[in-house]
Coordinates of N, CA and C in Angstrom, one line a residue:
X1 N 0.4 -3.0 11.0 CA -1.0 -2.6 11.3 C -1.3 -2.9 12.8
X2 N -1.8 -2.0 13.2 CA -2.2 -2.1 14.8 C -2.9 -3.4 15.1
X3 N -2.6 -4.0 16.2 CA -3.2 -5.2 16.9 C -4.1 -4.7 17.9
X4 N -5.3 -5.1 17.8 CA -6.4 -5.0 18.8 C -6.2 -5.6 20.2
X5 N -5.5 -6.6 20.1 CA -5.3 -7.5 21.2 C -4.1 -8.3 21.0
X6 N -3.1 -8.5 22.1 CA -1.9 -9.2 22.1 C -2.2 -10.5 22.7
X7 N -3.6 -10.7 23.2 CA -3.6 -12.1 23.9 C -4.8 -12.9 23.3
X8 N -5.3 -12.4 22.3 CA -6.3 -13.3 21.6 C -7.7 -13.0 22.3
X9 N -8.8 -13.4 21.7 CA -10.1 -13.1 22.3 C -10.4 -13.5 23.6
X10 N -10.0 -14.7 23.9 CA -10.4 -15.3 25.1 C -9.7 -14.6 26.4
X11 N -8.9 -13.8 26.1 CA -8.1 -13.0 27.3 C -9.1 -12.2 27.9
X12 N -10.2 -11.6 27.4 CA -11.0 -10.7 28.0 C -12.2 -11.3 28.6
X13 N -12.3 -12.7 28.7 CA -13.3 -13.5 29.3 C -13.5 -13.2 30.9
X14 N -14.5 -13.1 31.5 CA -14.5 -13.0 32.8 C -14.7 -11.5 33.2
X15 N -14.6 -10.6 32.2 CA -14.7 -9.1 32.7 C -16.1 -8.7 32.9
X16 N -17.1 -9.4 32.1 CA -18.5 -9.0 32.5 C -18.9 -8.0 31.4
X17 N -18.6 -8.0 30.2 CA -18.7 -7.0 29.6 C -20.0 -6.8 28.7
X18 N -20.9 -7.7 28.8 CA -22.2 -7.8 28.3 C -22.9 -6.2 28.5
X19 N -23.3 -5.5 27.5 CA -24.1 -4.4 27.7 C -23.4 -3.1 27.7
X20 N -22.0 -3.3 27.9 CA -21.2 -2.1 28.0 C -21.2 -1.2 26.7
X21 N -21.7 0.2 26.8 CA -22.1 0.9 25.8 C -20.6 1.6 25.3
X22 N -20.8 2.2 24.1 CA -19.7 3.0 23.5 C -19.8 4.5 23.5
X23 N -20.7 4.9 24.3 CA -21.1 6.4 24.4 C -20.0 7.2 25.1
X24 N -20.1 8.4 24.9 CA -19.0 9.4 25.5 C -18.8 8.9 26.9
X25 N -17.6 9.4 27.5 CA -17.2 9.0 28.9 C -18.1 9.8 29.8
X26 N -18.8 9.1 30.6 CA -19.6 9.7 31.7 C -18.7 10.2 32.9
X27 N -19.2 11.3 33.6 CA -18.3 11.8 34.7 C -18.3 10.9 35.9
X28 N -19.5 10.3 36.2 CA -19.5 9.5 37.4 C -18.9 8.4 37.3
X29 N -18.7 7.7 38.5 CA -18.0 6.2 38.5 C -18.8 5.3 37.6
X30 N -18.0 4.6 36.8 CA -18.6 3.8 35.8 C -17.6 2.6 35.4
X31 N -17.5 1.7 36.1 CA -16.4 0.7 35.7 C -16.8 -0.2 34.6
X32 N -15.9 -0.7 33.8 CA -16.0 -1.6 32.8 C -16.4 -3.0 33.3
X33 N -17.5 -3.4 32.9 CA -17.8 -4.7 33.3 C -18.7 -4.7 34.6
X34 N -19.1 -5.8 35.2 CA -19.8 -6.1 36.3 C -19.1 -6.9 37.6
X35 N -19.8 -6.5 38.7 CA -19.3 -7.3 39.8 C -18.1 -6.4 40.7
X36 N -17.8 -5.2 40.3 CA -16.9 -4.6 41.0 C -17.3 -3.8 42.2
X37 N -16.4 -3.6 43.1 CA -16.7 -3.0 44.3 C -15.8 -1.6 44.4
X38 N -16.1 -0.6 44.5 CA -15.3 0.7 44.6 C -14.5 0.6 45.9
X39 N -13.2 1.1 45.8 CA -12.5 1.0 47.0 C -11.8 2.5 47.0
X40 N -11.5 2.9 48.3 CA -10.9 4.4 48.5 C -9.5 4.1 49.3
X41 N -8.4 3.6 48.8 CA -7.2 3.3 49.4 C -6.4 4.4 49.9
X42 N -6.8 5.6 49.3 CA -5.7 6.8 49.5 C -4.6 6.7 48.6
X43 N -3.6 7.7 48.7 CA -2.6 7.7 47.9 C -1.6 8.6 48.5
X44 N -0.2 8.5 47.8 CA 0.9 9.5 48.3 C 1.3 10.3 47.0
X45 N 1.9 11.4 47.2 CA 2.1 12.0 46.0 C 3.9 12.0 45.8
X46 N 4.2 11.6 44.6 CA 5.7 11.4 44.3 C 6.1 12.6 43.5
X47 N 7.1 13.4 43.9 CA 7.5 14.8 43.1 C 9.1 14.9 43.4
X48 N 9.7 15.6 42.5 CA 11.1 15.8 42.6 C 11.4 16.4 44.0
X49 N 12.7 15.9 44.6 CA 13.2 16.4 45.7 C 13.0 17.9 45.9
X50 N 12.3 18.5 46.8 CA 12.2 19.8 47.2 C 11.5 20.8 46.3
X51 N 10.7 20.1 45.4 CA 10.0 20.9 44.3 C 8.4 20.6 44.4
X52 N 7.5 21.5 44.1 CA 6.2 21.2 43.9 C 5.8 21.0 42.3
X53 N 5.3 19.8 42.2 CA 5.0 19.5 40.7 C 3.5 18.9 40.7
X54 N 2.9 19.2 41.7 CA 1.4 18.8 41.7 C 0.5 19.5 42.5
X55 N -0.7 20.0 42.0 CA -1.8 20.6 42.7 C -2.9 19.9 42.7
X56 N -3.7 20.1 43.7 CA -5.2 19.5 43.7 C -6.2 20.5 43.9
X57 N -7.2 20.7 43.0 CA -8.4 21.6 43.3 C -9.5 20.9 43.9
X58 N -9.9 21.0 45.1 CA -10.7 20.4 45.9 C -12.2 20.7 45.3
X59 N -12.4 21.9 44.7 CA -13.6 22.4 44.2 C -14.2 21.6 43.0
X60 N -13.1 21.2 42.2 CA -13.4 20.4 40.9 C -13.0 18.9 40.9
X61 N -12.1 18.7 41.9 CA -11.4 17.2 42.1 C -10.4 16.9 41.1
X62 N -9.8 18.1 40.4 CA -8.8 17.8 39.5 C -7.4 17.9 40.0
X63 N -6.6 16.9 39.7 CA -5.1 16.9 39.7 C -4.3 17.6 38.6
X64 N -3.6 18.4 39.1 CA -2.6 18.9 37.9 C -1.2 18.5 38.2
X65 N -0.6 17.8 37.1 CA 0.8 17.5 37.2 C 1.7 18.0 36.2
X66 N 2.8 18.3 36.6 CA 3.5 19.0 35.5 C 5.0 18.6 36.0
X67 N 5.9 18.4 35.1 CA 7.3 18.0 35.3 C 8.1 18.5 34.2
X68 N 9.4 18.9 34.7 CA 10.5 19.5 33.7 C 11.7 18.4 33.5
X69 N 12.1 18.4 32.1 CA 13.3 17.5 32.2 C 14.5 17.9 32.8
X70 N 14.6 18.9 33.3 CA 15.7 19.5 34.2 C 15.4 19.1 35.6
X71 N 14.3 18.5 36.2 CA 14.0 18.2 37.5 C 14.8 17.0 37.7
X72 N 15.5 17.1 39.2 CA 16.1 15.8 39.6 C 15.3 14.5 39.6
X73 N 15.7 13.3 39.7 CA 15.1 12.1 39.7 C 14.3 12.0 41.2
X74 N 13.2 11.6 41.1 CA 12.5 11.6 42.4 C 13.0 10.5 43.5
X75 N 13.6 9.4 43.0 CA 14.2 8.6 43.7 C 15.6 8.3 43.1
X76 N 16.5 9.1 43.6 CA 17.8 9.1 43.2 C 18.5 7.7 43.4
X77 N 19.2 7.3 42.3 CA 19.7 6.0 42.4 C 18.8 4.8 42.1
X78 N 17.5 5.0 42.0 CA 16.5 3.9 41.7 C 15.8 3.8 40.4
X79 N 15.9 5.2 39.8 CA 15.3 5.4 38.5 C 16.0 6.5 37.7
X80 N 15.6 6.7 36.6 CA 16.2 7.7 35.6 C 15.3 9.1 35.5
X81 N 14.4 9.1 36.1 CA 13.5 10.2 35.7 C 12.7 11.0 36.8
X82 N 12.3 12.2 36.6 CA 11.5 12.9 37.6 C 10.2 12.5 37.6
X83 N 9.5 12.6 38.6 CA 8.0 12.2 38.8 C 7.1 13.4 39.3
X84 N 6.0 13.3 38.9 CA 4.9 14.0 39.6 C 3.7 13.0 39.4
X85 N 3.4 12.2 40.3 CA 2.6 10.9 40.2 C 1.7 10.8 41.6
X86 N 0.7 10.2 41.4 CA 0.0 9.6 42.7 C 0.3 8.2 42.7
X87 N 0.7 7.7 44.0 CA 1.0 6.3 44.1 C -0.1 5.6 45.0
X88 N -1.1 5.1 44.4 CA -2.4 4.6 44.9 C -1.9 3.5 46.0
X89 N -2.6 3.4 47.1 CA -2.2 2.4 48.3 C -3.2 1.1 48.1
X90 N -3.4 0.8 46.8 CA -4.3 -0.3 46.6 C -3.6 -1.8 46.3
X91 N -2.5 -2.0 47.0 CA -1.7 -3.0 47.0 C -2.3 -4.4 46.8
X92 N -2.3 -5.1 45.9 CA -3.0 -6.4 45.7 C -1.8 -7.6 44.8
X93 N -2.3 -8.7 45.3 CA -1.4 -9.7 44.6 C -2.3 -10.7 43.9
X94 N -3.8 -10.6 44.0 CA -4.4 -11.6 43.4 C -5.9 -11.0 42.9
X95 N -6.7 -11.6 42.4 CA -8.1 -11.1 42.0 C -7.8 -10.1 40.7
X96 N -8.9 -9.2 40.6 CA -8.8 -8.2 39.6 C -8.8 -6.7 40.2
X97 N -8.2 -5.9 39.5 CA -8.3 -4.5 39.8 C -8.5 -3.5 38.7
X98 N -9.2 -2.5 38.9 CA -9.5 -1.6 37.8 C -9.1 -0.3 38.1
X99 N -8.7 0.5 37.3 CA -8.4 2.0 37.4 C -9.4 2.8 36.5
X100 N -9.8 4.0 36.9 CA -10.6 4.7 36.0 C -10.4 6.2 36.4
X101 N -10.2 7.1 35.3 CA -10.2 8.5 35.4 C -10.5 9.1 34.1
X102 N -10.6 10.4 34.2 CA -10.6 11.2 33.1 C -9.2 12.0 32.9
X103 N -8.7 11.9 31.9 CA -7.3 12.5 31.7 C -7.1 13.4 30.4
X104 N -6.4 14.4 30.8 CA -6.0 15.4 29.6 C -4.6 15.7 29.7
X105 N -4.0 15.3 28.5 CA -2.6 15.3 28.3 C -2.1 16.4 27.4
X106 N -1.5 17.4 27.8 CA -1.2 18.7 27.0 C -0.3 18.3 25.9
X107 N -0.3 19.1 24.7 CA 0.4 18.7 23.6 C 2.1 18.9 23.9
X108 N 2.4 19.4 24.8 CA 3.8 19.6 25.1 C 4.5 18.3 25.6
X109 N 3.6 17.4 26.2 CA 4.1 16.2 26.8 C 4.7 15.1 25.6
X110 N 5.9 14.6 25.9 CA 6.5 13.7 25.2 C 7.4 12.8 25.9
X111 N 7.1 11.5 25.8 CA 8.0 10.6 26.5 C 7.8 10.5 28.1
X112 N 6.6 10.7 28.4 CA 6.4 10.5 29.9 C 5.4 9.7 30.0
X113 N 5.5 8.8 31.2 CA 4.4 7.7 31.3 C 3.4 8.6 32.3
X114 N 2.0 8.3 31.7 CA 0.9 9.0 32.5 C 0.0 7.7 33.3
X115 N 0.3 6.6 33.0 CA -0.3 5.6 34.1 C 0.5 4.3 33.8
X116 N 0.7 3.6 35.1 CA 1.3 2.4 35.3 C 0.7 1.5 36.3
X117 N 0.8 0.2 36.0 CA 0.6 -0.9 37.0 C 1.9 -1.3 37.6
X118 N 2.1 -1.1 38.6 CA 3.5 -1.7 39.4 C 3.5 -2.9 39.7
X119 N 4.6 -3.6 39.7 CA 4.8 -5.0 40.2 C 4.8 -6.1 39.3
X120 N 5.8 -6.8 39.2 CA 5.9 -7.8 38.3 C 7.0 -8.7 38.6
X121 N 7.2 -10.1 38.1 CA 8.1 -10.9 38.4 C 9.5 -10.6 37.7
X122 N 9.3 -10.4 36.5 CA 10.4 -10.1 35.6 C 11.1 -8.7 35.3
X123 N 10.2 -7.5 35.9 CA 10.6 -6.3 35.7 C 9.8 -5.5 36.8
X124 N 10.1 -4.2 36.9 CA 9.4 -3.5 37.9 C 7.9 -3.3 37.7
X125 N 7.4 -3.3 36.4 CA 6.0 -3.0 36.2 C 5.3 -4.1 35.3
X126 N 4.1 -4.1 35.6 CA 3.3 -5.2 34.7 C 2.8 -4.2 33.4
X127 N 2.6 -2.8 33.5 CA 2.2 -2.2 32.3 C 2.5 -0.7 32.5
X128 N 2.9 0.0 31.4 CA 3.1 1.3 31.3 C 2.5 2.1 30.0
X129 N 1.8 3.1 30.2 CA 1.5 3.9 29.1 C 2.0 5.3 29.1
X130 N 2.7 5.5 27.8 CA 3.5 6.8 27.7 C 2.8 7.6 26.6
X131 N 2.8 8.9 26.9 CA 2.4 9.9 25.8 C 3.5 10.3 25.1
X132 N 3.2 10.2 23.8 CA 4.5 10.3 22.8 C 4.0 11.7 21.7
X133 N 5.0 12.1 21.3 CA 4.9 13.3 20.4 C 4.3 13.1 19.1
X134 N 4.0 11.8 18.7 CA 3.2 11.6 17.6 C 1.5 11.6 17.9
X135 N 1.3 12.3 19.0 CA -0.1 12.3 19.6 C -0.8 11.0 20.0
X136 N 0.0 10.2 20.6 CA -0.5 8.9 21.0 C -0.2 8.3 22.4
X137 N -1.0 7.5 22.7 CA -0.6 6.8 24.0 C -0.1 5.4 23.5
X138 N 1.1 5.1 24.0 CA 1.9 3.9 23.5 C 2.4 3.0 24.7
X139 N 2.2 1.8 24.5 CA 2.8 0.8 25.4 C 4.2 0.9 25.5
X140 N 4.7 1.3 26.8 CA 6.1 1.5 27.0 C 6.7 2.5 26.1
X141 N 6.0 3.3 25.6 CA 6.7 4.4 24.6 C 7.1 3.6 23.2
X142 N 6.7 2.5 22.9 CA 6.9 1.7 21.8 C 6.2 2.2 20.7
X143 N 6.8 2.9 19.6 CA 6.0 3.5 18.6 C 5.1 2.5 17.6
X144 N 5.4 1.3 17.7 CA 4.9 0.2 16.9 C 3.8 -0.3 17.8
X145 N 3.3 0.1 19.0 CA 2.4 -0.4 19.8 C 1.6 0.7 20.4
X146 N 0.9 1.5 19.6 CA 0.0 2.5 19.9 C -1.2 2.0 20.5
X147 N -1.4 2.6 21.5 CA -2.8 2.0 22.5 C -4.0 2.8 21.8
X148 N -3.8 4.3 21.6 CA -4.8 5.1 21.2 C -4.3 6.5 20.8
X149 N -5.0 6.9 19.8 CA -4.7 8.3 19.4 C -5.9 8.8 18.7
X150 N -6.1 10.3 18.8 CA -5.2 11.3 19.3 C -5.5 11.5 20.9
X151 N -4.4 12.0 21.5 CA -4.6 12.1 23.1 C -4.5 13.6 23.4
X152 N -3.6 14.5 22.5 CA -3.4 15.6 23.1 C -4.6 16.7 23.2
X153 N -4.5 17.4 24.3 CA -5.5 18.6 24.4 C -7.1 18.1 24.4
X154 N -7.2 16.9 24.7 CA -8.8 16.4 24.9 C -8.9 15.6 26.1
X155 N -10.1 15.3 26.6 CA -10.2 14.5 27.7 C -10.7 13.1 27.3
X156 N -9.8 12.3 27.8 CA -10.1 10.8 27.6 C -10.6 10.0 28.8
X157 N -11.6 9.2 28.7 CA -12.0 8.5 29.9 C -11.1 7.1 29.6
X158 N -10.2 7.0 30.8 CA -9.2 5.8 30.7 C -9.8 4.7 31.8
X159 N -10.0 3.5 31.3 CA -10.0 2.4 32.3 C -9.0 1.3 32.1
X160 N -8.4 0.9 33.0 CA -7.3 -0.3 32.8 C -7.8 -1.3 33.8
X161 N -7.9 -2.5 33.4 CA -8.2 -3.8 34.1 C -7.1 -4.5 34.2
X162 N -6.7 -5.0 35.3 CA -5.7 -6.1 35.6 C -6.1 -7.2 36.4
X163 N -6.0 -8.4 35.5 CA -6.6 -9.6 35.8 C -5.6 -10.5 36.2
X164 N -5.1 -10.6 37.5 CA -4.0 -11.3 37.9 C -4.1 -13.0 37.7
X165 N -5.1 -13.6 37.7 CA -5.4 -14.8 37.2 C -5.1 -15.2 35.7
X166 N -5.5 -14.2 34.9 CA -5.2 -14.5 33.4 C -3.9 -13.9 33.2
X167 N -3.4 -13.1 34.0 CA -2.0 -12.5 33.8 C -1.9 -11.5 32.7
X168 N -3.1 -10.7 32.7 CA -3.5 -9.8 31.5 C -3.8 -8.5 32.0
X169 N -3.4 -7.5 31.3 CA -4.1 -6.1 31.4 C -4.7 -5.6 30.2
X170 N -5.9 -5.0 30.4 CA -6.8 -4.8 29.4 C -7.0 -3.4 29.6
X171 N -7.1 -2.6 28.3 CA -7.1 -1.1 28.3 C -8.2 -0.6 27.5
X172 N -9.0 0.3 28.0 CA -10.2 0.9 27.3 C -9.9 2.3 27.3
X173 N -10.2 3.1 26.2 CA -10.3 4.5 26.1 C -11.8 4.9 25.7
X174 N -12.4 5.9 26.3 CA -13.8 6.2 26.0 C -14.8 5.2 26.0
X175 N -14.5 4.0 27.1 CA -15.3 3.0 27.2 C -15.2 1.9 26.0
X176 N -14.2 2.3 25.1 CA -14.1 1.2 24.0 C -12.9 0.4 24.2
X177 N -13.1 -1.0 24.2 CA -11.9 -1.8 24.3 C -10.8 -1.5 23.1
X178 N -9.4 -1.4 23.7 CA -8.5 -0.9 22.7 C -7.6 -2.2 22.5
X179 N -6.9 -2.7 23.7 CA -6.0 -3.9 23.5 C -5.6 -4.4 24.8
X180 N -5.1 -5.7 24.8 CA -4.8 -6.5 25.8 C -3.4 -6.8 26.0
X181 N -2.5 -7.0 27.1 CA -1.3 -7.2 27.1 C -1.1 -8.2 28.2
X182 N -0.1 -9.1 27.9 CA 0.3 -10.1 29.1 C 1.0 -9.3 30.2
X183 N 0.9 -9.2 31.3 CA 1.6 -8.7 32.3 C 2.9 -9.5 32.6
X184 N 3.8 -9.1 33.3 CA 5.3 -9.6 33.6 C 5.2 -10.5 34.6
X185 N 4.1 -11.3 35.1 CA 4.2 -12.0 36.1 C 3.9 -11.6 37.4
X186 N 3.7 -12.5 38.4 CA 3.3 -12.2 39.7 C 4.0 -11.2 40.3
X187 N 3.4 -10.5 41.5 CA 4.0 -9.4 42.1 C 3.1 -8.9 43.1
X188 N 3.5 -7.8 43.9 CA 2.7 -6.9 44.6 C 2.5 -5.7 43.7
X189 N 1.2 -5.5 43.2 CA 0.8 -4.6 42.4 C 0.1 -3.4 42.9
X190 N 0.3 -2.2 42.3 CA -0.6 -1.0 42.7 C -0.6 -0.2 41.5
X191 N -1.5 0.8 41.3 CA -1.5 1.8 40.4 C -1.0 3.2 40.7
X192 N -0.4 3.8 39.5 CA 0.1 5.1 39.6 C -0.3 5.8 38.4
X193 N -0.6 7.2 38.5 CA -0.9 7.9 37.5 C -0.4 9.4 37.6
X194 N -0.1 10.0 36.6 CA 0.6 11.4 36.7 C 1.4 11.6 35.5
X195 N 2.7 11.7 35.9 CA 3.9 12.0 34.9 C 5.2 11.4 35.4
X196 N 5.6 10.7 34.7 CA 7.1 10.0 35.2 C 7.8 10.3 33.8
X197 N 8.8 11.1 33.9 CA 9.7 11.4 32.7 C 10.7 10.3 32.4
X198 N 10.8 10.1 31.2 CA 11.6 9.0 30.6 C 12.7 9.6 29.8
X199 N 13.8 9.0 29.3 CA 14.8 9.5 28.5 C 14.4 10.0 27.3
X200 N 14.6 11.4 26.9 CA 14.3 12.0 25.9 C 12.9 12.8 25.9
X201 N 12.4 12.8 27.4 CA 11.4 13.5 27.6 C 11.2 15.0 27.0
X202 N 10.1 15.7 26.9 CA 10.1 17.1 26.5 C 10.5 18.0 27.7
X203 N 10.9 19.3 27.4 CA 11.3 20.3 28.4 C 10.2 20.5 29.6
X204 N 9.0 20.4 29.1 CA 7.9 20.5 30.2 C 6.7 19.6 29.8
X205 N 6.4 18.9 30.7 CA 5.0 18.1 30.4 C 4.0 18.4 31.4
X206 N 2.5 18.5 31.1 CA 1.5 18.7 31.8 C 0.4 17.7 31.5
X207 N -0.2 17.3 32.6 CA -1.5 16.3 32.6 C -2.4 16.8 33.7
X208 N -3.6 16.5 33.4 CA -4.8 16.8 34.2 C -5.5 15.5 34.4
X209 N -5.9 15.2 35.6 CA -6.7 14.0 35.9 C -7.7 14.3 36.8
X210 N -9.1 13.8 36.6 CA -10.0 14.0 37.7 C -10.9 12.8 37.5
X211 N -12.0 12.7 38.3 CA -13.0 11.5 38.4 C -12.1 10.3 38.5
X212 N -11.3 10.3 39.5 CA -10.6 9.0 39.7 C -11.3 7.9 40.6
X213 N -11.3 6.6 40.1 CA -12.1 5.7 40.8 C -11.2 4.4 40.7
X214 N -11.2 3.6 41.8 CA -10.4 2.4 41.8 C -11.5 1.3 42.4
X215 N -11.3 0.1 41.7 CA -12.3 -1.0 41.8 C -11.5 -2.4 42.2
X216 N -12.1 -3.1 42.9 CA -11.5 -4.7 43.1 C -12.8 -5.7 42.9
X217 N -12.2 -6.8 42.5 CA -13.1 -8.0 42.6 C -12.2 -9.2 42.8

């Protein structure tokens, strides 16, 4: 049976969730909870060497990411997979940070990370969410730790809140709380979204992201 939280009910205290609705995802900035300040830290694009795997439509604000399993590693010698990602420059070591976007994952995508919180004490990341071919979003691609389904060919409003004091990551889809996870210890954290291919990834994966907002408190 799927567990709605891995940290217990007290883990979400301090989010200021009173009055948060469960309606369809709005297009405008709408963070989960209260007391947030929106930030605009900018980003860099990570792609395979010598390849274009990302486009941005300024008229719609939509990022299109795609990646092939035959693409070389974006960072040879540092990881095992090709990337088409945005690396947000929202580096933080304390407080709370929140990521928000509307995301569409195409049905061809399998074993690709679509969002991560980078930085931890015991490993490279505090949190990773992978698109899996059972039409789910899964924690580090673990089939017994499904965050949400179905995900393919539909637009989801994704909100991820990282509380460095509680050492917890809280995940919301379409403004509904899904699950909380312990992060992996202190570090310099930042957000990444797009596609990061893992072992066994599909031949081609596509993902579309828009209405991106980042918040701090």
